[in-house]
Amino acid sequence: MKTFPMFLTMTGRRVVILGGGEQATQKCRLMLKTEAKIEVFAPELDVELQSLADGGRITHRMDRITADALRGAPLVFVGTGCPGIDAALHAIATDAGGLVNVVDQPDLCDAITPAIVDRDPVVVAIGTEGTAPVMARQIKTALERMLDPRLGDLAALAGRLRDFAAQRLAPRQRRDLWHWVFNGPLRARHAREGDAPVARAIKDVIRTGKVPAAAPSSVALVGAGPGASDLITLRGVQRLQEADIIFYDRLVDPGVLELARRDAERVFVGKEPGCHAWPQDKINAVIVTAAKRGQRVVRLKCGDPGVFARGAEEADALRAAGLEYEVVPGVTAASGAAAAVGGFLTERGKSDTLVLTTGRCADGNGTPDWVTHLTSRSNVAVYMGVAAAPKIAECLRRADLLDQVEVTAVSNAQRPEQKALRCGGRDMVSKLAIAGIESPAILFLSRPDTAETEVHVPARRLVAV
């Protein structure tokens, strides 16, 4: 970001507007939404500004504009309508030490006015750093339609009752209370009926301490998706924003953690290959302990919690401790890897069976189950398959499939460092090494009958070896 979004406290503070025409009027309309003291410097004012001055809502100043006259104003708007005069006034305002906004000259702006969606005290500001104001207005229009007109009234009501809740409810109860208020039927009721009935309902809950069971489970096993941070689900983001503590894996994109509450505790529990500093039993124990302390817990896993992520073991530990939990699915690695190279896990008339398996089970003792499913109408996705590639090749050799199988390997799917490779089963091990395909990776095994039945993978996304 070149600019940092921030809400400034304006109550009783002095804001100066230099200019008396339409540009100055537009800035004045914006600042009148605040509780600032507005001073307008101009030889004369247009009709609207003059009316505001006559009504005492702004102060009209006709004295000479100097740095001393502007000193002490934290925010100065410059909008005379003349670019040359505006540039000169910018120099004076800058010398006075305040933040300066010059209309239609972003290069002269210390502060840029955003597009605003006003549901006071809920305010949404949209900025494009001066590059695309039309886009900002389009986003504003979409948000205006999305947000209920009474949303600000509900937020203000919650603000008035916050101290009452803090006096009577424990921190966990308060979080559950506000989750119930803002995420359940009470919010829809407020949109229909307004403050009075909703205020009574909230006060009754605070007095009794019995929050209706609309809050989420104390633990959420959340799938973060296979790579890029924008592949997490909306529900996953919501759980991150509700969490008090987050236990996250090694492969979780750092951008996903940025979606969490800023004050949420983050605990790394990822296991490096060959390292057992965080064995599964220990992870289970810390999740249970945090939940028993009354914290709202998110166990954040790469991909999907239910696909080779040991989520079931954590769920078993939670059930044994008498704790409720919720599973929030994520985009699993096979889906992410196939999409990353333009392929499809199933295709009508070509591939009607999908097998998800893991290379760590291919221990060389007998023939793995996935081999029996490796037909011309199936795709087999092998998780954690790179390290097991020699054993996989041996299984294919024993099944007399080594020369019939095509392998598509994708490492670091949906990440900037993504690599992909297509090769035959016989030269799989050597080609993976030459191409630098390393974990985390998915191996897709298929048996195309003809060139026409091959899974389509764009050549531009494959590693040449």
Short mmCIF file of C-alpha atoms in Angstrom, two decimals, residues 51-407:
data_model
loop_
_atom_site.label_atom_id
_atom_site.label_comp_id
_atom_site.label_asym_id
_atom_site.label_seq_id
_atom_site.Cartn_x
_atom_site.Cartn_y
_atom_site.Cartn_z
CA SER A 51 -26.11 29.52 3.52
CA LEU A 52 -24.03 27.26 5.76
CA ALA A 53 -22.02 30.24 6.99
CA ASP A 54 -25.19 32.23 7.68
CA GLY A 55 -26.55 29.31 9.67
CA GLY A 56 -23.38 29.05 11.78
CA ARG A 57 -22.45 25.60 10.55
CA ILE A 58 -19.15 26.79 9.05
CA THR A 59 -16.89 29.79 9.64
CA HIS A 60 -16.17 32.05 6.66
CA ARG A 61 -12.71 33.64 6.75
CA MET A 62 -11.65 36.29 4.27
CA ASP A 63 -8.21 37.08 5.73
CA ARG A 64 -4.97 36.36 3.96
CA ILE A 65 -3.97 32.68 3.65
CA THR A 66 -0.64 32.14 5.42
CA ALA A 67 1.06 29.23 7.12
CA ASP A 68 0.36 30.85 10.49
CA ALA A 69 -3.36 31.13 9.66
CA LEU A 70 -3.49 27.41 8.85
CA ARG A 71 -1.27 26.19 11.66
CA GLY A 72 -3.00 23.83 14.08
CA ALA A 73 -5.43 22.46 11.50
CA PRO A 74 -4.79 18.70 11.19
CA LEU A 75 -6.51 18.56 7.80
CA VAL A 76 -6.56 21.10 4.96
CA PHE A 77 -8.53 20.77 1.71
CA VAL A 78 -7.42 22.86 -1.27
CA GLY A 79 -9.99 23.36 -4.04
CA THR A 80 -10.15 26.79 -5.67
CA GLY A 81 -10.78 25.45 -9.17
CA CYS A 82 -7.45 26.80 -10.47
CA PRO A 83 -4.61 24.21 -10.60
CA GLY A 84 -1.90 26.88 -10.34
CA ILE A 85 -3.42 28.57 -7.29
CA ASP A 86 -4.05 25.18 -5.73
CA ALA A 87 -0.38 24.24 -6.13
CA ALA A 88 0.70 27.49 -4.44
CA LEU A 89 -1.75 26.98 -1.59
CA HIS A 90 -0.51 23.40 -1.21
CA ALA A 91 2.97 24.73 -0.45
CA ILE A 92 1.59 27.10 2.21
CA ALA A 93 -0.58 24.37 3.80
CA THR A 94 2.33 21.93 3.85
CA ASP A 95 4.48 24.52 5.60
CA ALA A 96 1.73 24.81 8.25
CA GLY A 97 2.24 21.15 9.11
CA GLY A 98 -1.20 19.59 8.51
CA LEU A 99 -2.30 16.82 6.16
CA VAL A 100 -3.22 18.31 2.79
CA ASN A 101 -5.71 17.15 0.14
CA VAL A 102 -5.64 18.98 -3.19
CA VAL A 103 -8.69 18.31 -5.35
CA ASP A 104 -7.91 16.34 -8.53
CA GLN A 105 -4.14 16.46 -7.94
CA PRO A 106 -3.23 13.16 -6.24
CA ASP A 107 0.50 13.88 -6.48
CA LEU A 108 -0.03 16.83 -4.12
CA CYS A 109 -2.13 14.87 -1.62
CA ASP A 110 -0.93 13.70 1.78
CA ALA A 111 -4.46 12.37 2.36
CA ILE A 112 -6.85 11.01 -0.26
CA THR A 113 -10.61 11.24 0.23
CA PRO A 114 -12.18 7.77 -0.07
CA ALA A 115 -15.62 6.83 -1.34
CA ILE A 116 -17.73 6.40 1.78
CA VAL A 117 -20.64 4.17 2.72
CA ASP A 118 -22.19 5.87 5.74
CA ARG A 119 -24.16 3.83 8.26
CA ASP A 120 -22.99 5.92 11.20
CA PRO A 121 -21.31 4.70 13.37
CA VAL A 122 -20.54 1.99 10.80
CA VAL A 123 -18.48 3.63 8.07
CA VAL A 124 -16.92 1.86 5.09
CA ALA A 125 -14.19 3.73 3.22
CA ILE A 126 -13.11 2.62 -0.27
CA GLY A 127 -9.87 3.91 -1.75
CA THR A 128 -7.89 3.25 -4.91
CA GLU A 129 -4.96 5.59 -4.08
CA GLY A 130 -6.34 8.04 -6.61
CA THR A 131 -5.94 5.64 -9.55
CA ALA A 132 -9.55 4.60 -10.21
CA PRO A 133 -12.21 6.77 -8.53
CA VAL A 134 -14.89 5.38 -10.87
CA MET A 135 -14.16 1.87 -9.58
CA ALA A 136 -14.36 3.11 -5.99
CA ARG A 137 -17.82 4.54 -6.70
CA GLN A 138 -18.92 1.23 -8.26
CA ILE A 139 -17.83 -0.62 -5.12
CA LYS A 140 -19.62 1.96 -2.99
CA THR A 141 -22.84 1.41 -4.95
CA ALA A 142 -22.60 -2.35 -4.46
CA LEU A 143 -22.04 -1.95 -0.72
CA GLU A 144 -24.92 0.51 -0.40
CA ARG A 145 -27.21 -2.17 -1.79
CA MET A 146 -25.68 -4.86 0.43
CA LEU A 147 -25.82 -3.08 3.80
CA ASP A 148 -29.16 -2.62 5.54
CA PRO A 149 -30.11 1.05 6.05
CA ARG A 150 -30.58 0.42 9.80
CA LEU A 151 -27.21 -1.28 10.25
CA GLY A 152 -25.70 1.79 11.92
CA ASP A 153 -28.60 1.98 14.38
CA LEU A 154 -27.93 -1.62 15.45
CA ALA A 155 -24.21 -0.88 15.90
CA ALA A 156 -25.05 2.22 17.96
CA LEU A 157 -27.42 0.17 20.13
CA ALA A 158 -24.68 -2.40 20.75
CA GLY A 159 -22.33 0.43 21.71
CA ARG A 160 -24.81 1.75 24.29
CA LEU A 161 -25.18 -1.71 25.84
CA ARG A 162 -21.51 -2.71 25.72
CA ASP A 163 -20.65 -1.43 29.21
CA PHE A 164 -23.74 -3.15 30.67
CA ALA A 165 -22.60 -6.43 29.07
CA ALA A 166 -19.03 -5.97 30.32
CA GLN A 167 -20.29 -5.57 33.90
CA ARG A 168 -22.35 -8.77 33.90
CA LEU A 169 -20.83 -11.20 31.39
CA ALA A 170 -17.49 -12.97 31.13
CA PRO A 171 -15.40 -12.35 27.99
CA ARG A 172 -16.49 -15.58 26.30
CA GLN A 173 -20.16 -14.83 27.07
CA ARG A 174 -19.79 -11.35 25.60
CA ARG A 175 -18.37 -12.71 22.36
CA ASP A 176 -21.22 -15.20 22.15
CA LEU A 177 -23.73 -12.42 22.88
CA TRP A 178 -22.56 -10.19 20.05
CA HIS A 179 -22.28 -13.14 17.68
CA TRP A 180 -25.93 -13.89 18.47
CA VAL A 181 -26.91 -10.25 17.96
CA PHE A 182 -25.15 -9.73 14.64
CA ASN A 183 -25.39 -13.17 13.03
CA GLY A 184 -28.86 -14.43 13.84
CA PRO A 185 -32.54 -13.60 13.51
CA LEU A 186 -32.19 -10.67 15.92
CA ARG A 187 -30.38 -8.67 13.25
CA ALA A 188 -33.17 -9.34 10.76
CA ARG A 189 -35.72 -8.36 13.42
CA HIS A 190 -33.92 -5.05 13.97
CA ALA A 191 -34.08 -4.36 10.23
CA ARG A 192 -37.87 -4.83 10.41
CA GLU A 193 -38.80 -3.38 13.80
CA GLY A 194 -36.00 -1.05 14.90
CA ASP A 195 -34.32 -0.51 18.27
CA ALA A 196 -36.95 -0.98 20.99
CA PRO A 197 -37.81 -4.73 20.79
CA VAL A 198 -34.23 -5.71 20.02
CA ALA A 199 -32.88 -3.65 22.92
CA ARG A 200 -35.26 -5.44 25.29
CA ALA A 201 -34.14 -8.84 24.01
CA ILE A 202 -30.43 -8.01 24.41
CA LYS A 203 -30.94 -6.61 27.92
CA ASP A 204 -32.82 -9.75 28.97
CA VAL A 205 -29.95 -11.94 27.81
CA ILE A 206 -27.37 -9.77 29.61
CA ARG A 207 -29.39 -9.87 32.85
CA THR A 208 -29.83 -13.65 32.80
CA GLY A 209 -26.41 -14.49 31.36
CA LYS A 210 -28.05 -17.10 29.13
CA VAL A 211 -26.96 -16.47 25.55
CA PRO A 212 -29.15 -18.29 22.98
CA ALA A 213 -27.34 -21.15 21.27
CA ALA A 214 -26.61 -19.31 18.05
CA ALA A 215 -22.86 -18.99 18.56
CA PRO A 216 -20.59 -21.38 16.67
CA SER A 217 -18.95 -24.41 18.25
CA SER A 218 -15.98 -23.76 20.49
CA VAL A 219 -13.55 -25.38 18.04
CA ALA A 220 -13.53 -25.10 14.25
CA LEU A 221 -11.38 -27.38 12.09
CA VAL A 222 -10.90 -25.06 9.12
CA GLY A 223 -9.52 -25.84 5.67
CA ALA A 224 -7.31 -23.03 4.38
CA GLY A 225 -7.20 -24.33 0.80
CA PRO A 226 -4.19 -25.54 -1.18
CA GLY A 227 -2.12 -22.41 -1.58
CA ALA A 228 -3.30 -18.90 -2.42
CA SER A 229 -4.97 -17.08 0.45
CA ASP A 230 -8.08 -16.22 -1.58
CA LEU A 231 -9.02 -19.91 -1.88
CA ILE A 232 -10.27 -20.13 1.72
CA THR A 233 -14.07 -20.18 2.09
CA LEU A 234 -16.11 -17.27 3.43
CA ARG A 235 -17.10 -19.40 6.43
CA GLY A 236 -13.44 -20.12 7.07
CA VAL A 237 -12.69 -16.38 7.09
CA GLN A 238 -15.56 -15.80 9.50
CA ARG A 239 -14.23 -18.42 11.91
CA LEU A 240 -10.76 -16.83 11.76
CA GLN A 241 -12.28 -13.47 12.65
CA GLU A 242 -14.06 -15.01 15.65
CA ALA A 243 -11.08 -16.97 16.95
CA ASP A 244 -9.16 -16.26 20.14
CA ILE A 245 -6.38 -18.69 19.23
CA ILE A 246 -5.34 -20.27 15.92
CA PHE A 247 -3.24 -23.42 15.60
CA TYR A 248 -1.90 -23.47 12.04
CA ASP A 249 0.04 -25.81 9.76
CA ARG A 250 3.40 -25.34 8.05
CA LEU A 251 1.93 -24.97 4.56
CA VAL A 252 -0.78 -22.40 5.38
CA ASP A 253 -0.29 -19.27 3.28
CA PRO A 254 0.70 -16.30 5.51
CA GLY A 255 -1.98 -14.26 3.76
CA VAL A 256 -4.65 -16.51 5.30
CA LEU A 257 -3.50 -15.56 8.79
CA GLU A 258 -3.87 -11.90 7.85
CA LEU A 259 -7.62 -12.54 7.61
CA ALA A 260 -7.84 -13.33 11.33
CA ARG A 261 -8.56 -10.96 14.20
CA ARG A 262 -5.46 -8.89 14.86
CA ASP A 263 -5.44 -9.81 18.55
CA ALA A 264 -5.95 -13.54 18.01
CA GLU A 265 -3.06 -15.67 19.28
CA ARG A 266 -1.29 -17.62 16.52
CA VAL A 267 0.47 -20.89 17.33
CA PHE A 268 2.53 -22.75 14.74
CA VAL A 269 2.06 -26.51 15.02
CA GLY A 270 3.24 -27.56 11.58
CA LYS A 271 5.40 -30.64 11.34
CA GLU A 272 8.46 -30.40 9.12
CA PRO A 273 9.26 -33.56 7.13
CA GLY A 274 11.18 -35.89 9.42
CA CYS A 275 10.66 -33.64 12.45
CA HIS A 276 8.37 -34.65 15.30
CA ALA A 277 8.50 -31.55 17.51
CA TRP A 278 4.69 -31.38 17.24
CA PRO A 279 3.40 -34.97 17.26
CA GLN A 280 -0.32 -35.41 16.69
CA ASP A 281 -1.03 -36.26 20.34
CA LYS A 282 0.50 -32.95 21.42
CA ILE A 283 -1.54 -31.01 18.87
CA ASN A 284 -4.70 -32.74 20.08
CA ALA A 285 -3.84 -31.86 23.67
CA VAL A 286 -3.23 -28.14 23.10
CA ILE A 287 -6.47 -27.77 21.11
CA VAL A 288 -8.46 -29.43 23.91
CA THR A 289 -6.71 -27.36 26.59
CA ALA A 290 -7.41 -24.07 24.82
CA ALA A 291 -11.07 -24.95 24.30
CA LYS A 292 -11.46 -25.92 27.95
CA ARG A 293 -10.04 -22.52 28.94
CA GLY A 294 -13.05 -21.00 27.21
CA GLN A 295 -11.14 -19.79 24.16
CA ARG A 296 -12.68 -19.98 20.72
CA VAL A 297 -10.26 -22.19 18.78
CA VAL A 298 -9.49 -22.53 15.09
CA ARG A 299 -7.38 -25.44 13.91
CA LEU A 300 -6.24 -24.17 10.52
CA LYS A 301 -5.14 -26.83 8.06
CA CYS A 302 -3.81 -26.61 4.55
CA GLY A 303 -6.30 -27.99 2.01
CA ASP A 304 -9.33 -29.71 3.52
CA PRO A 305 -9.43 -30.95 7.15
CA GLY A 306 -11.03 -34.22 6.05
CA VAL A 307 -8.56 -35.24 3.34
CA PHE A 308 -5.25 -36.66 4.61
CA ALA A 309 -5.07 -33.93 7.24
CA ARG A 310 -5.63 -36.02 10.40
CA GLY A 311 -8.68 -33.96 11.20
CA ALA A 312 -10.57 -37.05 12.36
CA GLU A 313 -8.00 -37.67 15.08
CA GLU A 314 -8.43 -34.14 16.40
CA ALA A 315 -12.21 -34.52 16.26
CA ASP A 316 -11.94 -37.77 18.25
CA ALA A 317 -9.90 -35.99 20.93
CA LEU A 318 -12.47 -33.19 21.15
CA ARG A 319 -15.37 -35.63 21.42
CA ALA A 320 -13.55 -37.56 24.16
CA ALA A 321 -13.16 -34.29 26.08
CA GLY A 322 -16.87 -33.50 25.70
CA LEU A 323 -16.20 -30.50 23.43
CA GLU A 324 -18.27 -29.42 20.45
CA TYR A 325 -16.53 -28.85 17.15
CA GLU A 326 -17.31 -27.80 13.60
CA VAL A 327 -15.64 -28.87 10.36
CA VAL A 328 -15.26 -26.08 7.80
CA PRO A 329 -14.27 -27.70 4.49
CA GLY A 330 -11.59 -26.28 2.26
CA VAL A 331 -10.40 -26.72 -1.32
CA THR A 332 -8.36 -29.91 -1.19
CA ALA A 333 -4.92 -30.12 -2.79
CA ALA A 334 -6.08 -32.36 -5.66
CA SER A 335 -8.70 -29.82 -6.74
CA GLY A 336 -6.24 -26.94 -6.41
CA ALA A 337 -3.49 -28.74 -8.32
CA ALA A 338 -5.77 -29.84 -11.18
CA ALA A 339 -7.21 -26.33 -11.53
CA ALA A 340 -3.72 -24.79 -11.40
CA VAL A 341 -2.68 -26.59 -14.59
CA GLY A 342 -6.01 -26.28 -16.38
CA GLY A 343 -7.03 -29.90 -15.83
CA PHE A 344 -10.15 -31.60 -14.49
CA LEU A 345 -10.50 -34.38 -11.97
CA THR A 346 -13.44 -35.89 -13.82
CA GLU A 347 -14.71 -35.44 -17.38
CA ARG A 348 -17.96 -36.73 -18.78
CA GLY A 349 -17.34 -39.63 -21.16
CA LYS A 350 -13.63 -39.79 -20.30
CA SER A 351 -13.07 -40.06 -16.59
CA ASP A 352 -15.85 -41.04 -14.21
CA THR A 353 -13.85 -42.31 -11.22
CA LEU A 354 -11.60 -40.30 -8.92
CA VAL A 355 -9.38 -41.93 -6.30
CA LEU A 356 -7.65 -39.90 -3.59
CA THR A 357 -4.81 -41.79 -1.94
CA THR A 358 -1.52 -41.13 -0.18
CA GLY A 359 2.00 -42.09 -1.13
CA ARG A 360 2.90 -42.78 2.49
CA CYS A 361 0.76 -45.91 2.42
CA ALA A 362 2.68 -47.36 -0.54
CA ASP A 363 5.12 -49.30 1.63
CA GLY A 364 5.93 -51.97 -0.95
CA ASN A 365 4.12 -54.74 0.92
CA GLY A 366 1.62 -56.10 -1.57
CA THR A 367 -0.36 -54.12 -4.13
CA PRO A 368 -2.05 -50.92 -2.92
CA ASP A 369 -5.80 -50.60 -3.47
CA TRP A 370 -5.43 -47.67 -5.85
CA VAL A 371 -3.73 -49.87 -8.44
CA THR A 372 -6.94 -51.85 -8.98
CA HIS A 373 -8.78 -48.59 -9.74
CA LEU A 374 -6.23 -47.39 -12.29
CA THR A 375 -8.29 -47.87 -15.45
CA SER A 376 -8.73 -45.85 -18.61
CA ARG A 377 -11.73 -44.07 -17.04
CA SER A 378 -10.14 -43.11 -13.73
CA ASN A 379 -7.80 -40.54 -12.24
CA VAL A 380 -5.74 -41.40 -9.18
CA ALA A 381 -4.46 -38.44 -7.14
CA VAL A 382 -1.56 -39.40 -4.89
CA TYR A 383 -0.99 -37.01 -1.98
CA MET A 384 2.55 -36.80 -0.58
CA GLY A 385 3.65 -38.82 -3.57
CA VAL A 386 7.04 -37.34 -4.51
CA ALA A 387 9.02 -38.99 -1.73
CA ALA A 388 7.20 -42.27 -2.44
CA ALA A 389 7.73 -42.06 -6.22
CA PRO A 390 10.17 -45.03 -6.34
CA LYS A 391 7.68 -47.20 -4.42
CA ILE A 392 4.83 -46.02 -6.67
CA ALA A 393 6.88 -46.91 -9.74
CA GLU A 394 7.55 -50.36 -8.25
CA CYS A 395 3.81 -50.89 -7.66
CA LEU A 396 3.14 -49.96 -11.28
CA ARG A 397 5.85 -52.36 -12.45
CA ARG A 398 4.37 -55.24 -10.46
CA ALA A 399 0.93 -54.51 -11.93
CA ASP A 400 2.47 -54.37 -15.44
CA LEU A 401 1.29 -50.76 -15.81
CA LEU A 402 4.61 -48.93 -15.93
CA ASP A 403 4.37 -48.16 -19.65
CA GLN A 404 0.62 -47.51 -19.67
CA VAL A 405 0.45 -44.76 -17.04
CA GLU A 406 0.79 -41.05 -17.60
CA VAL A 407 1.88 -38.94 -14.62
#
